[in-house]
Amino acid sequence: MSPAVPFLSLKAVTQKYAAEIHGAVDRVVASGRYVQGEENRLFEEAYARYLGVRHAVGVANGLDALALILRAYIELGRLRPGDEVIVPANTYIASILAITENGLVPVLAEPDIATFQIDGTGIESLISPKTRAVMIVHLYGRCAFTEGIAELCRAHKLLLIEDNAQAHGCLYHGRKTGSLGDAAGHSFYPGKNLGALGDAGAVTTDDGELAAVVRSLANYGSSKKYVCPYRGRNSRLDEIQAAVLRVKLAYLDGDNEARRAVAKKYLGGIQNPAIILPNIGEWESHVFHIFPVLAQKRNQLQDYLSGKGIETLIHYPIPPHKQGCYKDWNGLSLPVTEGIHAQELSLPMSPVLQDEEVDAVIGALNQWEGR
Ligand SMILES: *Cc1c(COP(=O)(O)O)cnc(C)c1O
């Protein structure tokens, strides 16, 4: 049986735009062109315009977007294998995988416990002579960019890369996340704020040279057909996903407003000393990909909610430095990160969550006795 209050009903999200999505898919089916066609070009154009950047390159997924940015910087001689990249320790594993797959060295920064985001203080103490880049992650949909971080990057000549997988449409003083650093990787995995009906991603940047190398690397490393200056891979955004994304991009701001309305209800309604609500900052700087709360007895809370038909998730149960794929780091002590992973619980959140569902979650949380 499906839960009374699902964490996220992708079916309902898609249903909302079903007629337009079917129209877009039918158009591609009829076109006979399924990769590298008009839909891709138009989506790239629309997404670049939406973000206020010069270039958007559609790729196969968010991990590839981040990995291709780093690889392109290596090809351009602006990064070298062995260089250090500072990245938040509490991010999703994909941010870290993109760094290590390029032979670069992730340096894990503790986040600020109040915001869950990497901050200037955390970054500054980790800068070494080998540091060449900072990857910020707008985790949970909250903007992680600050003037302080930009200033540090300028002062130390570090590349600033944004992982914008969770924050499409998020603003920093009127500018979109994904347009704030040297380059940004975006994921359009179905569950993200701007989600395709399969895997999809994009790289955005104002740097035309970088965009050209990313485009080439994503297409076997070819500059033109059958001419390959790089050892590339195949990471293209297909036409059906591009067409779906063009439909959904038009509704992204409205969907983010719907998420904010849910967040406002949670923040105004949840009153339980055993549950810590997130510090959300400016409303425009949060698009609530996730609504995270903290509880000492997180696992009990999750079971309790589950018993009431309320589905929650944990983002994330195991931090990257405790994963089996990074055994060398398993002994590292990162108490802030570990604390978040031990206590975080993500409440149901989506643009299609109904008022009664939100009320049911609030009611259940307020009745919880924290045991
Ligand atoms: C989803 C996500 C990614 C990876 O995107 P995929 O499209 O799933 O490859 C990278 N970073 C963060 C923070 C994410 O949430």
GROMACS .gro file of C-alpha atoms and ligand atoms in nm:
model
  386
    1MET     CA    1   0.000   0.000   0.000
    2SER     CA    2   0.133   0.345  -0.079
    3PRO     CA    3   0.173   0.577   0.221
    4ALA     CA    4  -0.106   0.822   0.308
    5VAL     CA    5   0.147   1.103   0.276
    6PRO     CA    6   0.421   1.010   0.027
    7PHE     CA    7   0.759   1.182   0.048
    8LEU     CA    8   0.728   1.278  -0.317
    9SER     CA    9   0.474   1.156  -0.571
   10LEU     CA   10   0.651   1.181  -0.905
   11LYS     CA   11   0.338   1.052  -1.069
   12ALA     CA   12   0.140   1.350  -0.939
   13VAL     CA   13   0.420   1.591  -1.037
   14THR     CA   14   0.415   1.459  -1.396
   15GLN     CA   15   0.035   1.440  -1.406
   16LYS     CA   16   0.013   1.816  -1.355
   17TYR     CA   17   0.178   1.881  -1.693
   18ALA     CA   18   0.080   1.553  -1.860
   19ALA     CA   19  -0.090   1.703  -2.167
   20GLU     CA   20   0.205   1.926  -2.253
   21ILE     CA   21   0.456   1.653  -2.180
   22HIS     CA   22   0.274   1.409  -2.409
   23GLY     CA   23   0.269   1.677  -2.677
   24ALA     CA   24   0.643   1.733  -2.641
   25VAL     CA   25   0.725   1.362  -2.650
   26ASP     CA   26   0.500   1.306  -2.952
   27ARG     CA   27   0.677   1.591  -3.132
   28VAL     CA   28   1.015   1.421  -3.079
   29VAL     CA   29   0.881   1.081  -3.180
   30ALA     CA   30   0.748   1.230  -3.503
   31SER     CA   31   1.067   1.427  -3.572
   32GLY     CA   32   1.291   1.126  -3.634
   33ARG     CA   33   1.574   1.303  -3.453
   34TYR     CA   34   1.650   1.157  -3.109
   35VAL     CA   35   1.989   1.296  -3.006
   36GLN     CA   36   2.157   1.632  -3.065
   37GLY     CA   37   1.864   1.795  -3.235
   38GLU     CA   38   1.647   2.100  -3.206
   39GLU     CA   39   1.502   2.017  -2.862
   40ASN     CA   40   1.849   2.001  -2.710
   41ARG     CA   41   1.949   2.331  -2.867
   42LEU     CA   42   1.628   2.504  -2.758
   43PHE     CA   43   1.651   2.370  -2.404
   44GLU     CA   44   2.014   2.480  -2.372
   45GLU     CA   45   1.915   2.825  -2.496
   46ALA     CA   46   1.617   2.850  -2.262
   47TYR     CA   47   1.808   2.724  -1.959
   48ALA     CA   48   2.101   2.960  -2.020
   49ARG     CA   49   1.858   3.251  -2.052
   50TYR     CA   50   1.673   3.143  -1.737
   51LEU     CA   51   1.997   3.135  -1.536
   52GLY     CA   52   2.148   3.444  -1.694
   53VAL     CA   53   2.460   3.267  -1.825
   54ARG     CA   54   2.617   3.260  -2.170
   55HIS     CA   55   2.637   2.883  -2.216
   56ALA     CA   56   2.443   2.574  -2.119
   57VAL     CA   57   2.549   2.229  -2.240
   58GLY     CA   58   2.303   1.943  -2.199
   59VAL     CA   59   2.464   1.622  -2.070
   60ALA     CA   60   2.343   1.279  -1.958
   61ASN     CA   61   2.318   1.339  -1.581
   62GLY     CA   62   2.437   1.551  -1.291
   63LEU     CA   63   2.739   1.340  -1.199
   64ASP     CA   64   2.865   1.369  -1.556
   65ALA     CA   65   2.802   1.745  -1.552
   66LEU     CA   66   3.034   1.789  -1.253
   67ALA     CA   67   3.292   1.538  -1.376
   68LEU     CA   68   3.301   1.696  -1.723
   69ILE     CA   69   3.362   2.044  -1.580
   70LEU     CA   70   3.663   1.918  -1.387
   71ARG     CA   71   3.788   1.711  -1.680
   72ALA     CA   72   3.756   2.013  -1.911
   73TYR     CA   73   3.960   2.225  -1.670
   74ILE     CA   74   4.226   1.952  -1.677
   75GLU     CA   75   4.225   1.952  -2.060
   76LEU     CA   76   4.258   2.331  -2.053
   77GLY     CA   77   4.554   2.308  -1.813
   78ARG     CA   78   4.371   2.493  -1.538
   79LEU     CA   79   4.362   2.189  -1.310
   80ARG     CA   80   4.607   1.904  -1.282
   81PRO     CA   81   4.557   1.556  -1.136
   82GLY     CA   82   4.663   1.573  -0.771
   83ASP     CA   83   4.524   1.924  -0.721
   84GLU     CA   84   4.299   1.972  -0.421
   85VAL     CA   85   3.932   2.064  -0.444
   86ILE     CA   86   3.756   2.180  -0.129
   87VAL     CA   87   3.403   2.037  -0.105
   88PRO     CA   88   3.147   2.007   0.176
   89ALA     CA   89   3.182   1.683   0.372
   90ASN     CA   90   2.804   1.645   0.406
   91THR     CA   91   2.723   1.651   0.035
   92TYR     CA   92   2.572   1.375  -0.175
   93ILE     CA   93   2.839   1.128  -0.284
   94ALA     CA   94   2.819   1.236  -0.651
   95SER     CA   95   2.996   1.567  -0.582
   96ILE     CA   96   3.292   1.373  -0.442
   97LEU     CA   97   3.288   1.104  -0.713
   98ALA     CA   98   3.324   1.373  -0.981
   99ILE     CA   99   3.642   1.492  -0.810
  100THR     CA  100   3.806   1.155  -0.749
  101GLU     CA  101   3.727   1.014  -1.094
  102ASN     CA  102   3.944   1.294  -1.237
  103GLY     CA  103   4.240   1.210  -1.014
  104LEU     CA  104   4.179   1.526  -0.812
  105VAL     CA  105   4.186   1.524  -0.432
  106PRO     CA  106   3.870   1.616  -0.240
  107VAL     CA  107   3.935   1.807   0.081
  108LEU     CA  108   3.629   1.771   0.300
  109ALA     CA  109   3.500   2.085   0.470
  110GLU     CA  110   3.265   2.077   0.766
  111PRO     CA  111   2.939   2.268   0.710
  112ASP     CA  112   2.793   2.534   0.935
  113ILE     CA  113   2.550   2.344   1.159
  114ALA     CA  114   2.299   2.633   1.144
  115THR     CA  115   2.265   2.630   0.765
  116PHE     CA  116   2.400   2.282   0.670
  117GLN     CA  117   2.616   2.465   0.412
  118ILE     CA  118   2.989   2.496   0.359
  119ASP     CA  119   3.103   2.846   0.465
  120GLY     CA  120   3.402   3.075   0.427
  121THR     CA  121   3.547   2.981   0.766
  122GLY     CA  122   3.536   2.614   0.686
  123ILE     CA  123   3.701   2.673   0.349
  124GLU     CA  124   3.976   2.913   0.455
  125SER     CA  125   4.132   2.680   0.712
  126LEU     CA  126   4.167   2.408   0.445
  127ILE     CA  127   4.340   2.609   0.173
  128SER     CA  128   4.685   2.464   0.101
  129PRO     CA  129   4.943   2.530  -0.172
  130LYS     CA  130   4.774   2.248  -0.370
  131THR     CA  131   4.422   2.390  -0.352
  132ARG     CA  132   4.298   2.491  -0.696
  133ALA     CA  133   3.920   2.484  -0.670
  134VAL     CA  134   3.622   2.501  -0.437
  135MET     CA  135   3.305   2.309  -0.515
  136ILE     CA  136   3.007   2.451  -0.330
  137VAL     CA  137   2.686   2.251  -0.312
  138HIS     CA  138   2.353   2.429  -0.269
  139LEU     CA  139   2.244   2.145  -0.046
  140TYR     CA  140   1.873   2.084   0.017
  141GLY     CA  141   1.800   2.378  -0.218
  142ARG     CA  142   1.952   2.646   0.005
  143CYS     CA  143   2.199   2.884  -0.156
  144ALA     CA  144   2.553   2.813  -0.033
  145PHE     CA  145   2.718   3.100  -0.219
  146THR     CA  146   2.843   3.398  -0.018
  147GLU     CA  147   3.049   3.703  -0.110
  148GLY     CA  148   3.302   3.575   0.143
  149ILE     CA  149   3.350   3.251  -0.051
  150ALA     CA  150   3.381   3.440  -0.381
  151GLU     CA  151   3.637   3.673  -0.222
  152LEU     CA  152   3.843   3.380  -0.090
  153CYS     CA  153   3.841   3.220  -0.434
  154ARG     CA  154   3.953   3.543  -0.600
  155ALA     CA  155   4.227   3.603  -0.340
  156HIS     CA  156   4.368   3.250  -0.373
  157LYS     CA  157   4.300   3.215  -0.749
  158LEU     CA  158   4.071   2.919  -0.697
  159LEU     CA  159   3.807   2.803  -0.943
  160LEU     CA  160   3.459   2.822  -0.795
  161ILE     CA  161   3.234   2.539  -0.912
  162GLU     CA  162   2.870   2.506  -0.811
  163ASP     CA  163   2.689   2.178  -0.765
  164ASN     CA  164   2.341   2.305  -0.846
  165ALA     CA  165   2.170   1.965  -0.857
  166GLN     CA  166   1.931   2.055  -0.575
  167ALA     CA  167   1.871   2.426  -0.629
  168HIS     CA  168   1.727   2.508  -0.972
  169GLY     CA  169   1.565   2.850  -0.957
  170CYS     CA  170   1.729   2.949  -0.628
  171LEU     CA  171   1.837   3.314  -0.607
  172TYR     CA  172   2.127   3.498  -0.446
  173HIS     CA  173   2.035   3.869  -0.438
  174GLY     CA  174   1.845   3.830  -0.763
  175ARG     CA  175   2.107   3.614  -0.939
  176LYS     CA  176   2.042   3.245  -0.998
  177THR     CA  177   2.249   2.973  -0.837
  178GLY     CA  178   2.433   2.806  -1.122
  179SER     CA  179   2.541   3.150  -1.249
  180LEU     CA  180   2.746   3.256  -0.948
  181GLY     CA  181   3.076   3.071  -0.993
  182ASP     CA  182   3.305   2.981  -1.284
  183ALA     CA  183   3.091   2.683  -1.384
  184ALA     CA  184   2.800   2.481  -1.250
  185GLY     CA  185   2.678   2.124  -1.278
  186HIS     CA  186   2.303   2.058  -1.278
  187SER     CA  187   2.112   1.732  -1.241
  188PHE     CA  188   1.763   1.686  -1.380
  189TYR     CA  189   1.711   1.346  -1.218
  190PRO     CA  190   1.332   1.300  -1.189
  191GLY     CA  191   1.314   1.387  -0.819
  192LYS     CA  192   1.500   1.718  -0.848
  193ASN     CA  193   1.316   2.052  -0.856
  194LEU     CA  194   1.352   2.058  -1.233
  195GLY     CA  195   1.321   1.690  -1.315
  196ALA     CA  196   1.318   1.500  -1.645
  197LEU     CA  197   1.146   1.164  -1.701
  198GLY     CA  198   1.480   0.988  -1.678
  199ASP     CA  199   1.841   1.092  -1.631
  200ALA     CA  200   1.954   1.431  -1.757
  201GLY     CA  201   2.194   1.710  -1.664
  202ALA     CA  202   2.364   2.028  -1.781
  203VAL     CA  203   2.678   2.232  -1.744
  204THR     CA  204   2.645   2.611  -1.734
  205THR     CA  205   2.918   2.874  -1.755
  206ASP     CA  206   3.002   3.214  -1.900
  207ASP     CA  207   3.333   3.070  -2.022
  208GLY     CA  208   3.297   2.987  -2.392
  209GLU     CA  209   3.620   2.789  -2.403
  210LEU     CA  210   3.514   2.569  -2.112
  211ALA     CA  211   3.169   2.514  -2.263
  212ALA     CA  212   3.323   2.407  -2.594
  213VAL     CA  213   3.554   2.154  -2.426
  214VAL     CA  214   3.269   2.014  -2.214
  215ARG     CA  215   3.054   1.978  -2.526
  216SER     CA  216   3.334   1.801  -2.704
  217LEU     CA  217   3.419   1.570  -2.409
  218ALA     CA  218   3.053   1.471  -2.381
  219ASN     CA  219   3.054   1.370  -2.747
  220TYR     CA  220   3.352   1.125  -2.761
  221GLY     CA  221   3.595   1.415  -2.732
  222SER     CA  222   3.523   1.519  -3.087
  223SER     CA  223   3.549   1.878  -3.206
  224LYS     CA  224   3.369   1.796  -3.528
  225LYS     CA  225   3.242   1.464  -3.653
  226TYR     CA  226   3.515   1.195  -3.643
  227VAL     CA  227   3.786   1.441  -3.529
  228CYS     CA  228   3.888   1.379  -3.168
  229PRO     CA  229   4.129   1.608  -2.985
  230TYR     CA  230   4.027   1.454  -2.647
  231ARG     CA  231   3.957   1.109  -2.509
  232GLY     CA  232   3.594   1.182  -2.436
  233ARG     CA  233   3.288   0.986  -2.345
  234ASN     CA  234   2.928   0.970  -2.452
  235SER     CA  235   2.724   1.190  -2.219
  236ARG     CA  236   2.455   1.356  -2.424
  237LEU     CA  237   2.113   1.482  -2.328
  238ASP     CA  238   1.858   1.303  -2.542
  239GLU     CA  239   1.585   1.483  -2.734
  240ILE     CA  240   1.292   1.340  -2.538
  241GLN     CA  241   1.437   1.455  -2.205
  242ALA     CA  242   1.524   1.796  -2.350
  243ALA     CA  243   1.167   1.835  -2.476
  244VAL     CA  244   1.023   1.737  -2.135
  245LEU     CA  245   1.261   1.978  -1.961
  246ARG     CA  246   1.153   2.263  -2.188
  247VAL     CA  247   0.793   2.206  -2.080
  248LYS     CA  248   0.880   2.187  -1.711
  249LEU     CA  249   1.124   2.480  -1.706
  250ALA     CA  250   0.831   2.715  -1.772
  251TYR     CA  251   0.670   2.597  -1.447
  252LEU     CA  252   0.981   2.580  -1.230
  253ASP     CA  253   0.933   2.914  -1.052
  254GLY     CA  254   0.570   2.829  -0.976
  255ASP     CA  255   0.667   2.485  -0.848
  256ASN     CA  256   0.933   2.639  -0.626
  257GLU     CA  257   0.672   2.882  -0.487
  258ALA     CA  258   0.452   2.582  -0.405
  259ARG     CA  259   0.747   2.424  -0.219
  260ARG     CA  260   0.798   2.749  -0.026
  261ALA     CA  261   0.431   2.749   0.073
  262VAL     CA  262   0.473   2.399   0.219
  263ALA     CA  263   0.790   2.512   0.400
  264LYS     CA  264   0.607   2.814   0.543
  265LYS     CA  265   0.336   2.587   0.682
  266TYR     CA  266   0.593   2.355   0.837
  267LEU     CA  267   0.788   2.641   0.991
  268GLY     CA  268   0.475   2.805   1.129
  269GLY     CA  269   0.307   2.485   1.246
  270ILE     CA  270   0.570   2.251   1.388
  271GLN     CA  271   0.617   2.310   1.759
  272ASN     CA  272   0.802   2.033   1.933
  273PRO     CA  273   1.116   2.091   2.140
  274ALA     CA  274   1.251   1.751   2.029
  275ILE     CA  275   1.253   1.862   1.663
  276ILE     CA  276   1.489   2.128   1.534
  277LEU     CA  277   1.360   2.321   1.233
  278PRO     CA  278   1.598   2.439   0.962
  279ASN     CA  279   1.732   2.793   0.949
  280ILE     CA  280   1.615   2.890   0.603
  281GLY     CA  281   1.778   3.229   0.539
  282GLU     CA  282   1.615   3.448   0.273
  283TRP     CA  283   1.303   3.298   0.117
  284GLU     CA  284   1.429   3.363  -0.238
  285SER     CA  285   1.754   3.183  -0.152
  286HIS     CA  286   1.585   2.853  -0.073
  287VAL     CA  287   1.392   2.633  -0.313
  288PHE     CA  288   1.328   2.351  -0.064
  289HIS     CA  289   1.444   2.056  -0.265
  290ILE     CA  290   1.447   1.901   0.081
  291PHE     CA  291   1.289   2.016   0.408
  292PRO     CA  292   1.535   1.885   0.668
  293VAL     CA  293   1.467   1.869   1.040
  294LEU     CA  294   1.698   1.739   1.310
  295ALA     CA  295   1.599   1.509   1.595
  296GLN     CA  296   1.821   1.332   1.851
  297LYS     CA  297   1.598   1.027   1.816
  298ARG     CA  298   1.573   1.050   1.440
  299ASN     CA  299   1.523   0.680   1.372
  300GLN     CA  300   1.241   0.657   1.626
  301LEU     CA  301   1.081   0.965   1.472
  302GLN     CA  302   1.099   0.810   1.127
  303ASP     CA  303   0.938   0.487   1.252
  304TYR     CA  304   0.670   0.683   1.436
  305LEU     CA  305   0.582   0.883   1.123
  306SER     CA  306   0.590   0.571   0.911
  307GLY     CA  307   0.337   0.414   1.152
  308LYS     CA  308   0.108   0.708   1.073
  309GLY     CA  309   0.147   0.658   0.698
  310ILE     CA  310   0.389   0.949   0.658
  311GLU     CA  311   0.689   0.873   0.439
  312THR     CA  312   1.020   1.045   0.517
  313LEU     CA  313   1.374   1.002   0.388
  314ILE     CA  314   1.722   1.062   0.528
  315HIS     CA  315   1.963   1.285   0.333
  316TYR     CA  316   2.192   1.109   0.388
  317PRO     CA  317   2.231   0.810   0.621
  318ILE     CA  318   2.608   0.762   0.563
  319PRO     CA  319   2.845   1.053   0.494
  320PRO     CA  320   3.090   1.011   0.204
  321HIS     CA  321   3.390   0.975   0.437
  322LYS     CA  322   3.232   0.672   0.605
  323GLN     CA  323   3.155   0.493   0.277
  324GLY     CA  324   3.324   0.172   0.174
  325CYS     CA  325   3.437   0.332  -0.153
  326TYR     CA  326   3.650   0.584   0.043
  327LYS     CA  327   3.810   0.349   0.296
  328ASP     CA  328   4.112   0.577   0.345
  329TRP     CA  329   3.886   0.839   0.501
  330ASN     CA  330   3.686   0.609   0.727
  331GLY     CA  331   3.895   0.712   1.027
  332LEU     CA  332   3.842   1.086   0.970
  333SER     CA  333   3.649   1.267   1.236
  334LEU     CA  334   3.403   1.527   1.102
  335PRO     CA  335   3.165   1.574   1.395
  336VAL     CA  336   2.934   1.836   1.243
  337THR     CA  337   2.882   1.626   0.931
  338GLU     CA  338   2.838   1.306   1.132
  339GLY     CA  339   2.590   1.482   1.361
  340ILE     CA  340   2.380   1.590   1.065
  341HIS     CA  341   2.385   1.241   0.915
  342ALA     CA  342   2.280   1.093   1.250
  343GLN     CA  343   1.993   1.336   1.314
  344GLU     CA  344   1.861   1.455   0.979
  345LEU     CA  345   1.512   1.364   0.861
  346SER     CA  346   1.354   1.495   0.540
  347LEU     CA  347   0.982   1.566   0.565
  348PRO     CA  348   0.748   1.515   0.269
  349MET     CA  349   0.814   1.797   0.023
  350SER     CA  350   0.696   1.858  -0.331
  351PRO     CA  351   0.497   2.110  -0.534
  352VAL     CA  352   0.198   1.873  -0.531
  353LEU     CA  353   0.171   1.818  -0.156
  354GLN     CA  354  -0.184   1.899  -0.045
  355ASP     CA  355  -0.274   2.123   0.253
  356GLU     CA  356  -0.435   1.828   0.435
  357GLU     CA  357  -0.118   1.627   0.389
  358VAL     CA  358   0.099   1.905   0.529
  359ASP     CA  359  -0.143   1.943   0.822
  360ALA     CA  360  -0.126   1.569   0.889
  361VAL     CA  361   0.255   1.584   0.904
  362ILE     CA  362   0.249   1.886   1.136
  363GLY     CA  363  -0.012   1.723   1.361
  364ALA     CA  364   0.186   1.402   1.389
  365LEU     CA  365   0.512   1.585   1.464
  366ASN     CA  366   0.349   1.797   1.733
  367GLN     CA  367   0.212   1.486   1.903
  368TRP     CA  368   0.546   1.307   1.904
  369GLU     CA  369   0.685   1.268   2.252
  370GLY     CA  370   1.044   1.236   2.143
  371ARG     CA  371   1.083   0.883   2.277
  372LIG     C1  372   2.146   1.435  -0.759
  372LIG     C2  373   2.275   1.496  -0.724
  372LIG     C3  374   2.389   1.479  -0.804
  372LIG     C4  375   2.396   1.381  -0.917
  372LIG     O1  376   2.304   1.397  -1.016
  372LIG     P1  377   2.261   1.271  -1.108
  372LIG     O2  378   2.183   1.333  -1.216
  372LIG     O3  379   2.180   1.181  -1.021
  372LIG     O4  380   2.386   1.208  -1.157
  372LIG     C5  381   2.502   1.550  -0.771
  372LIG     N1  382   2.507   1.629  -0.664
  372LIG     C6  383   2.400   1.646  -0.582
  372LIG     C7  384   2.412   1.736  -0.464
  372LIG     C8  385   2.282   1.578  -0.609
  372LIG     O5  386   2.177   1.593  -0.526
   0.00000   0.00000   0.00000
